[in-house]
C-alpha positions as YAML, in Angstrom:
chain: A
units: angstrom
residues:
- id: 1
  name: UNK
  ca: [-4.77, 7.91, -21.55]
- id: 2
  name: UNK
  ca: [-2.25, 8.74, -24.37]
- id: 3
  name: UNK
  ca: [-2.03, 12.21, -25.20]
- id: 4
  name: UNK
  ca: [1.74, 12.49, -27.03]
- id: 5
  name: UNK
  ca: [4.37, 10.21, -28.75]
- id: 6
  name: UNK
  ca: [7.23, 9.46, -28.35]
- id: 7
  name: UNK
  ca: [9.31, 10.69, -31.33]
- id: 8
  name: UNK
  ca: [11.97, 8.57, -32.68]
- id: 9
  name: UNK
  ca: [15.61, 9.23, -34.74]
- id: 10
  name: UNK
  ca: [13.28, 9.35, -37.82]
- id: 11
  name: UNK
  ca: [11.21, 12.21, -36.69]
- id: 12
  name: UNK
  ca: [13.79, 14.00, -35.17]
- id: 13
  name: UNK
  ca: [16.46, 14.00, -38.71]
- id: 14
  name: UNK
  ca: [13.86, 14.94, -40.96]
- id: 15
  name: UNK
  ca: [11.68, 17.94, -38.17]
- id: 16
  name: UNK
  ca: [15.89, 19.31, -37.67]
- id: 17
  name: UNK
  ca: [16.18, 19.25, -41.70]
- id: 18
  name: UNK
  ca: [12.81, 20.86, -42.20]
- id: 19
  name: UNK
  ca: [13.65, 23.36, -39.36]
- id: 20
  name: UNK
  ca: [17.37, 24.01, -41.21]
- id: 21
  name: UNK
  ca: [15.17, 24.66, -43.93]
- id: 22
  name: UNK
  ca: [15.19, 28.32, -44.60]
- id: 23
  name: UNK
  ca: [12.17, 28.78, -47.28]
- id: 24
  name: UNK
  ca: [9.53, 27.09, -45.36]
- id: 25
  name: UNK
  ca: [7.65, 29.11, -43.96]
- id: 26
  name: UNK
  ca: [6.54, 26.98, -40.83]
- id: 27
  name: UNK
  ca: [4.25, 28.71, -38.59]
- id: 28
  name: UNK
  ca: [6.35, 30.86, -35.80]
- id: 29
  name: UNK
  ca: [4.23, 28.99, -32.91]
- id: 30
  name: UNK
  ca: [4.57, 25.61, -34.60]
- id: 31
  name: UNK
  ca: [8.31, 26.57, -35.19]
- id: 32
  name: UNK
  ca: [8.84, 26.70, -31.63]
- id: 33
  name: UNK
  ca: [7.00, 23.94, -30.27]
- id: 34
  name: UNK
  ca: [9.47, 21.47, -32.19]
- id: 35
  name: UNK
  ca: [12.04, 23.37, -31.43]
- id: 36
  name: UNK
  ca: [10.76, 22.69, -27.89]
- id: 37
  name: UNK
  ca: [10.38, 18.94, -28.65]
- id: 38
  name: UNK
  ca: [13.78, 18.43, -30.06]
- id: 39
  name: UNK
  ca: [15.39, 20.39, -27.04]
- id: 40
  name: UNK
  ca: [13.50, 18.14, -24.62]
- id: 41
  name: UNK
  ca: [15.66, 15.51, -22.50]
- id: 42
  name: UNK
  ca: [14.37, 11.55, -23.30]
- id: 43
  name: UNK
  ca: [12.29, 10.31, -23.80]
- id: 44
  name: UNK
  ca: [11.07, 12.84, -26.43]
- id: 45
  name: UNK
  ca: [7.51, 13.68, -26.62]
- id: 46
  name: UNK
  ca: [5.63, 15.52, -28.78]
- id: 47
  name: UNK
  ca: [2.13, 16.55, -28.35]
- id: 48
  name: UNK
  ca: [-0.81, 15.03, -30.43]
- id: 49
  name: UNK
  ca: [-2.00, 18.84, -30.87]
- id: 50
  name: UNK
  ca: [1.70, 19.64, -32.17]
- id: 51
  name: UNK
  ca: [1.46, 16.38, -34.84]
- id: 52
  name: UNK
  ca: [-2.14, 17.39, -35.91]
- id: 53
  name: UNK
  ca: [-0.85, 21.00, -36.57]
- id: 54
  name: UNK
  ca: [2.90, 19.92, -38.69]
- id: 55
  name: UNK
  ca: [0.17, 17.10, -40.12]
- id: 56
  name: UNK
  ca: [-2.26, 20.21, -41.65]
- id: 57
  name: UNK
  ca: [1.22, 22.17, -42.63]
- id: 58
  name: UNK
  ca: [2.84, 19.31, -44.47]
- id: 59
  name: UNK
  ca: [-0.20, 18.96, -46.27]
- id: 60
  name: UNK
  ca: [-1.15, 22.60, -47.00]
- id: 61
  name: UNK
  ca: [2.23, 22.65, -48.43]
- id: 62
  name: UNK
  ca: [2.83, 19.81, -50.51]
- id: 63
  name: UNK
  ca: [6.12, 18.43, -48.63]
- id: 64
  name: UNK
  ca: [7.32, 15.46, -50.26]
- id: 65
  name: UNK
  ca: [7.09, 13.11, -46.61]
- id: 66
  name: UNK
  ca: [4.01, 12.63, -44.65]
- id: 67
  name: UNK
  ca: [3.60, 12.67, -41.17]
- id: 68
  name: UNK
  ca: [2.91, 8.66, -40.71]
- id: 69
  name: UNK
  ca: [6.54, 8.47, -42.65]
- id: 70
  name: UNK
  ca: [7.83, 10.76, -39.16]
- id: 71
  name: UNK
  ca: [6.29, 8.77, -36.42]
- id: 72
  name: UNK
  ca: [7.24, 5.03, -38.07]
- id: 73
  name: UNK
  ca: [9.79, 4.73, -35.60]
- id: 74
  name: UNK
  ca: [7.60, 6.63, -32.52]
- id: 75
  name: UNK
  ca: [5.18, 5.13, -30.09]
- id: 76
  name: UNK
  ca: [2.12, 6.11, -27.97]
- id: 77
  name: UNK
  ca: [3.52, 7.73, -24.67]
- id: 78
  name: UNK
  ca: [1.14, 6.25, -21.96]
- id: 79
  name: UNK
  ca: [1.80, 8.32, -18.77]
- id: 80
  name: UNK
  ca: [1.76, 6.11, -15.38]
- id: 81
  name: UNK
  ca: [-1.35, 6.06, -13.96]
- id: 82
  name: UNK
  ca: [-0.62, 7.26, -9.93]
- id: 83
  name: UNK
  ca: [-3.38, 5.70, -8.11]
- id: 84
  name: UNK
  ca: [-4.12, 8.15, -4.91]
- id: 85
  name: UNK
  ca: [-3.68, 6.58, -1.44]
- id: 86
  name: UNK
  ca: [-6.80, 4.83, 0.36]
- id: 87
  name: UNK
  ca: [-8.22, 6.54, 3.09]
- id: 88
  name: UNK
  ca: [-7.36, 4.39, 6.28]
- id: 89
  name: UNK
  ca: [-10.67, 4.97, 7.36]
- id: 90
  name: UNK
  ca: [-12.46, 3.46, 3.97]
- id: 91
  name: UNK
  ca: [-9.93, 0.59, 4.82]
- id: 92
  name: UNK
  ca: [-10.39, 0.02, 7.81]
- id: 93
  name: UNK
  ca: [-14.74, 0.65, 7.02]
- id: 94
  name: UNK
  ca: [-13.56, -2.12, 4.40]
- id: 95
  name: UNK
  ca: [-12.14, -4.53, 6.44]
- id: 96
  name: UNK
  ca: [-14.81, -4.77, 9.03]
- id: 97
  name: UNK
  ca: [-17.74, -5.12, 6.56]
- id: 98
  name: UNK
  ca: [-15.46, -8.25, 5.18]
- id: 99
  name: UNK
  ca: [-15.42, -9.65, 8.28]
- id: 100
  name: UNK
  ca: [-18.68, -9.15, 9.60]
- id: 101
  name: UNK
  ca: [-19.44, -10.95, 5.84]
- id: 102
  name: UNK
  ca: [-17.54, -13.66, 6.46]
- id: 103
  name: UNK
  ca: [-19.09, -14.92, 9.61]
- id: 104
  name: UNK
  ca: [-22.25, -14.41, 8.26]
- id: 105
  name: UNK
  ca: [-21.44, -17.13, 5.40]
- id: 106
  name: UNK
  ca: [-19.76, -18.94, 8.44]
- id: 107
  name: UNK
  ca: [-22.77, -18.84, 10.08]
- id: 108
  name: UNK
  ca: [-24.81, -19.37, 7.51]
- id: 109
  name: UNK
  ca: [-22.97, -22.55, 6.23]
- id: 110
  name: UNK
  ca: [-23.10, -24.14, 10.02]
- id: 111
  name: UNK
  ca: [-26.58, -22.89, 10.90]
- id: 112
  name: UNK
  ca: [-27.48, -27.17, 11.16]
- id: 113
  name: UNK
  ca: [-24.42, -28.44, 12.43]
- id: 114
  name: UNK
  ca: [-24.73, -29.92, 15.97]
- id: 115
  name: UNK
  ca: [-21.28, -30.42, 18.01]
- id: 116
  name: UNK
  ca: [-23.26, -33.18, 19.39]
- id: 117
  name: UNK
  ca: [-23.23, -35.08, 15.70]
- id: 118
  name: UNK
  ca: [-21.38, -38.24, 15.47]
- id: 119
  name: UNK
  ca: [-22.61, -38.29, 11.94]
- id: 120
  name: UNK
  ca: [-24.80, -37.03, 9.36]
- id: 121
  name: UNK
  ca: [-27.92, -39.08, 10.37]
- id: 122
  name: UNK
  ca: [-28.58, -37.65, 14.11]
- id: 123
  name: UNK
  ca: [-27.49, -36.54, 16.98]
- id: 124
  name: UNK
  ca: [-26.28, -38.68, 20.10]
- id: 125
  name: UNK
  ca: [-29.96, -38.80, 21.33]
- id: 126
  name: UNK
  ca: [-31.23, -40.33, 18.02]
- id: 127
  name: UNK
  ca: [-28.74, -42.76, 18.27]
- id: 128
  name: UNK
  ca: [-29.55, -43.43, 21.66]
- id: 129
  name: UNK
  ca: [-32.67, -44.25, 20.26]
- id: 130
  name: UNK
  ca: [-31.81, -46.48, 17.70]
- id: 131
  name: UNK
  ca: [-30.38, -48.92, 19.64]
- id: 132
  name: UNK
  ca: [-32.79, -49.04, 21.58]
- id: 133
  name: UNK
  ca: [-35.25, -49.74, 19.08]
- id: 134
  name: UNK
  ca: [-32.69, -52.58, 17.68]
- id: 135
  name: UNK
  ca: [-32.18, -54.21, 21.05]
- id: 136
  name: UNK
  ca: [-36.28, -54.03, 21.41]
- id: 137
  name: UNK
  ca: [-36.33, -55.98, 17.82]
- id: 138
  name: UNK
  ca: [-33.65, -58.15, 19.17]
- id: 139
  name: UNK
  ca: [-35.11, -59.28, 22.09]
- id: 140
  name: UNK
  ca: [-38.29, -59.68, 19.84]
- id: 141
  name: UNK
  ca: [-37.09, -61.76, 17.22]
- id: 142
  name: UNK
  ca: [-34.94, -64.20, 20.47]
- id: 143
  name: UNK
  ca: [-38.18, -64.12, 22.13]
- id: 144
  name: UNK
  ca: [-39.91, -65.84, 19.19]
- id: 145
  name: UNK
  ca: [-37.24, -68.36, 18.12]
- id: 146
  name: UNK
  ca: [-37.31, -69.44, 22.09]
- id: 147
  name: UNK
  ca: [-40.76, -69.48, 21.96]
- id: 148
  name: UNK
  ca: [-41.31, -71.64, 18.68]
- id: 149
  name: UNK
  ca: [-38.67, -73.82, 20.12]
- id: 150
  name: UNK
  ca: [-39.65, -74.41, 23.39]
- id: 151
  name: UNK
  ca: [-43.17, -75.09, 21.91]
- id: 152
  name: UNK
  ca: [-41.79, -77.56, 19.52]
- id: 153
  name: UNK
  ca: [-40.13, -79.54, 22.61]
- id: 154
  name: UNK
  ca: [-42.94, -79.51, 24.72]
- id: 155
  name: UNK
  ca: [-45.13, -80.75, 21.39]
- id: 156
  name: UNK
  ca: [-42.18, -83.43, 20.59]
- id: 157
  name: UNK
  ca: [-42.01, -84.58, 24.32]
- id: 158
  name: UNK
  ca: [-45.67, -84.62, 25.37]
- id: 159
  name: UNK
  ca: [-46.49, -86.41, 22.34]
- id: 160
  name: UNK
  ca: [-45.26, -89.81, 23.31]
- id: 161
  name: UNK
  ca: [-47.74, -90.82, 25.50]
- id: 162
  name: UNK
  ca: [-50.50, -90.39, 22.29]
- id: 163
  name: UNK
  ca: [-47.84, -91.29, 19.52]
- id: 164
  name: UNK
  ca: [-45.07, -94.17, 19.55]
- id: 165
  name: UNK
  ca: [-44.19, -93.46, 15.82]
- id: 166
  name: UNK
  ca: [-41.10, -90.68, 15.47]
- id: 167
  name: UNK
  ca: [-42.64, -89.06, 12.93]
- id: 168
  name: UNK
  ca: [-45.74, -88.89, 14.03]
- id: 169
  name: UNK
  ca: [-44.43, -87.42, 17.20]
- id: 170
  name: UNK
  ca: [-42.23, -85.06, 14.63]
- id: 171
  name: UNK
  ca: [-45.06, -83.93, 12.76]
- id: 172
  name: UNK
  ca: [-47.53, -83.25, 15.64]
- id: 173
  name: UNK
  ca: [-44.70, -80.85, 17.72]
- id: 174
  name: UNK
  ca: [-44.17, -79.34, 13.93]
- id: 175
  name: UNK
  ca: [-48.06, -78.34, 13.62]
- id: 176
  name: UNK
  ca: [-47.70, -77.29, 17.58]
- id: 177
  name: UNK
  ca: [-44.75, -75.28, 16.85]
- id: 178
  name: UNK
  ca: [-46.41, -73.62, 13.81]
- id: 179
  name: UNK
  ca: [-49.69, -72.77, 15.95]
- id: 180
  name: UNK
  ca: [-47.55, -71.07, 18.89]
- id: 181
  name: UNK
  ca: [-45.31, -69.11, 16.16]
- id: 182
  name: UNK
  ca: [-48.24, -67.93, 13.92]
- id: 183
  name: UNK
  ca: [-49.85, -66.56, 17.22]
- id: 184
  name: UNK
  ca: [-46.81, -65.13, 18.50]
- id: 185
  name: UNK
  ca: [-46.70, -63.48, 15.04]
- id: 186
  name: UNK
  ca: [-50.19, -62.17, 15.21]
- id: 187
  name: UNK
  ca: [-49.65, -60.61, 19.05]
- id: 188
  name: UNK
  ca: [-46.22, -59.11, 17.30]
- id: 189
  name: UNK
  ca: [-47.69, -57.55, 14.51]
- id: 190
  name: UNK
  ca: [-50.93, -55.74, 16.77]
- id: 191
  name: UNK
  ca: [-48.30, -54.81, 19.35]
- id: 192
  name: UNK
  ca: [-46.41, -53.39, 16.29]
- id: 193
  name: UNK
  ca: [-49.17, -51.36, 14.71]
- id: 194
  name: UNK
  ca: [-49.91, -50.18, 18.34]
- id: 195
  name: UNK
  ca: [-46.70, -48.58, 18.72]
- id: 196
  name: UNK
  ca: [-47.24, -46.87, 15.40]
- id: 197
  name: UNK
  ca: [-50.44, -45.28, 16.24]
- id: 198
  name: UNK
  ca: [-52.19, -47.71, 13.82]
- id: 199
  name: UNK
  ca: [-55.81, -49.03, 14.75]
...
């Protein structure tokens, strides 16, 4: 925090000619302290107690320059702020607690990752089980085709001792066909809803 200026050529011509000055009658303490200030190596400082007293004595006597006129060419002398050294122990305090931190985030973050992922839906077990269920569904859906077909061949075949018209013989093997595959559906569907706990 600021505390002094730091005076400038201004300040310092007219505080010399007001020193030189014989018939003011400046304070003896207030005397010295500028004497003090002009004296000082650079950068020049002068006290904010020192300005608030010449202030109150330029005022008190009616001098023809103010003290704002003296410090035009002055600024605020901000001391560097020496930060203390950190205890290594604090530091070292500091640096576990950071890493203890960060593998709890790490942990928290990969709490439901598996290594045995190959993606986001499942592990290698669920997959496992996926394909199995498609190659049951598979085989399901050949198993039907195969069945309707070989039902429609029989139909077509055996029908040509009763029928000696093709499409008679076409249209009885096509109701045959339909018969088999609307039962295969039905035993599909119950074996279906038995699997999924259904009644």
């Amino acid at each position: 925090m600021a505390s002094s200026f730091v005076v400038g050529d201004k300040f310092r011509n007219k505080v010399t000619q007001l020193l030189e000055n014989t018939d003011s009658s400046l304070p003896h303490r207030l005397r010295e302290e500028l004497e003090e200030t002009l004296n000082k190596a650079e950068p020049t400082t002068l006290s904010f107690s020192t300005a608030r007293r010449l202030k109150t004595f330029l005022q008190d006597k009616g001098h023809p320059f103010y003290l704002h006129e003296l410090l035009e060419d002055s600024s605020l002398h901000l001391p560097e702020v020496v930060k203390p050294p950190r205890n290594p122990e604090l530091v070292a305090r500091l640096e576990r607690i950071k890493a203890k931190l960060a593998n709890e985030e790490y942990n928290r973050i990969t709490r439901n990752v598996n290594t045995q992922e190959i993606n986001r839906t499942g592990t290698l077990a669920d997959f496992g089980r996926q394909v199995r269920s498609v190659k049951a569904v598979v085989a399901t859906v050949f198993n039907f085709l195969v069945t309707v077909v070989a039902a429609f061949a029989c139909s077509y075949m055996g029908s040509q001792y009763l029928f000696t018209d093709t499409a008679a013989r076409v249209l009885s093997a096509v109701i045959a066909a339909s018969v088999v595959g609307l039962a295969e559906l039905y035993v599909l569907v119950r074996t279906m809803e038995g699997e999924l706990g259904e009644p």
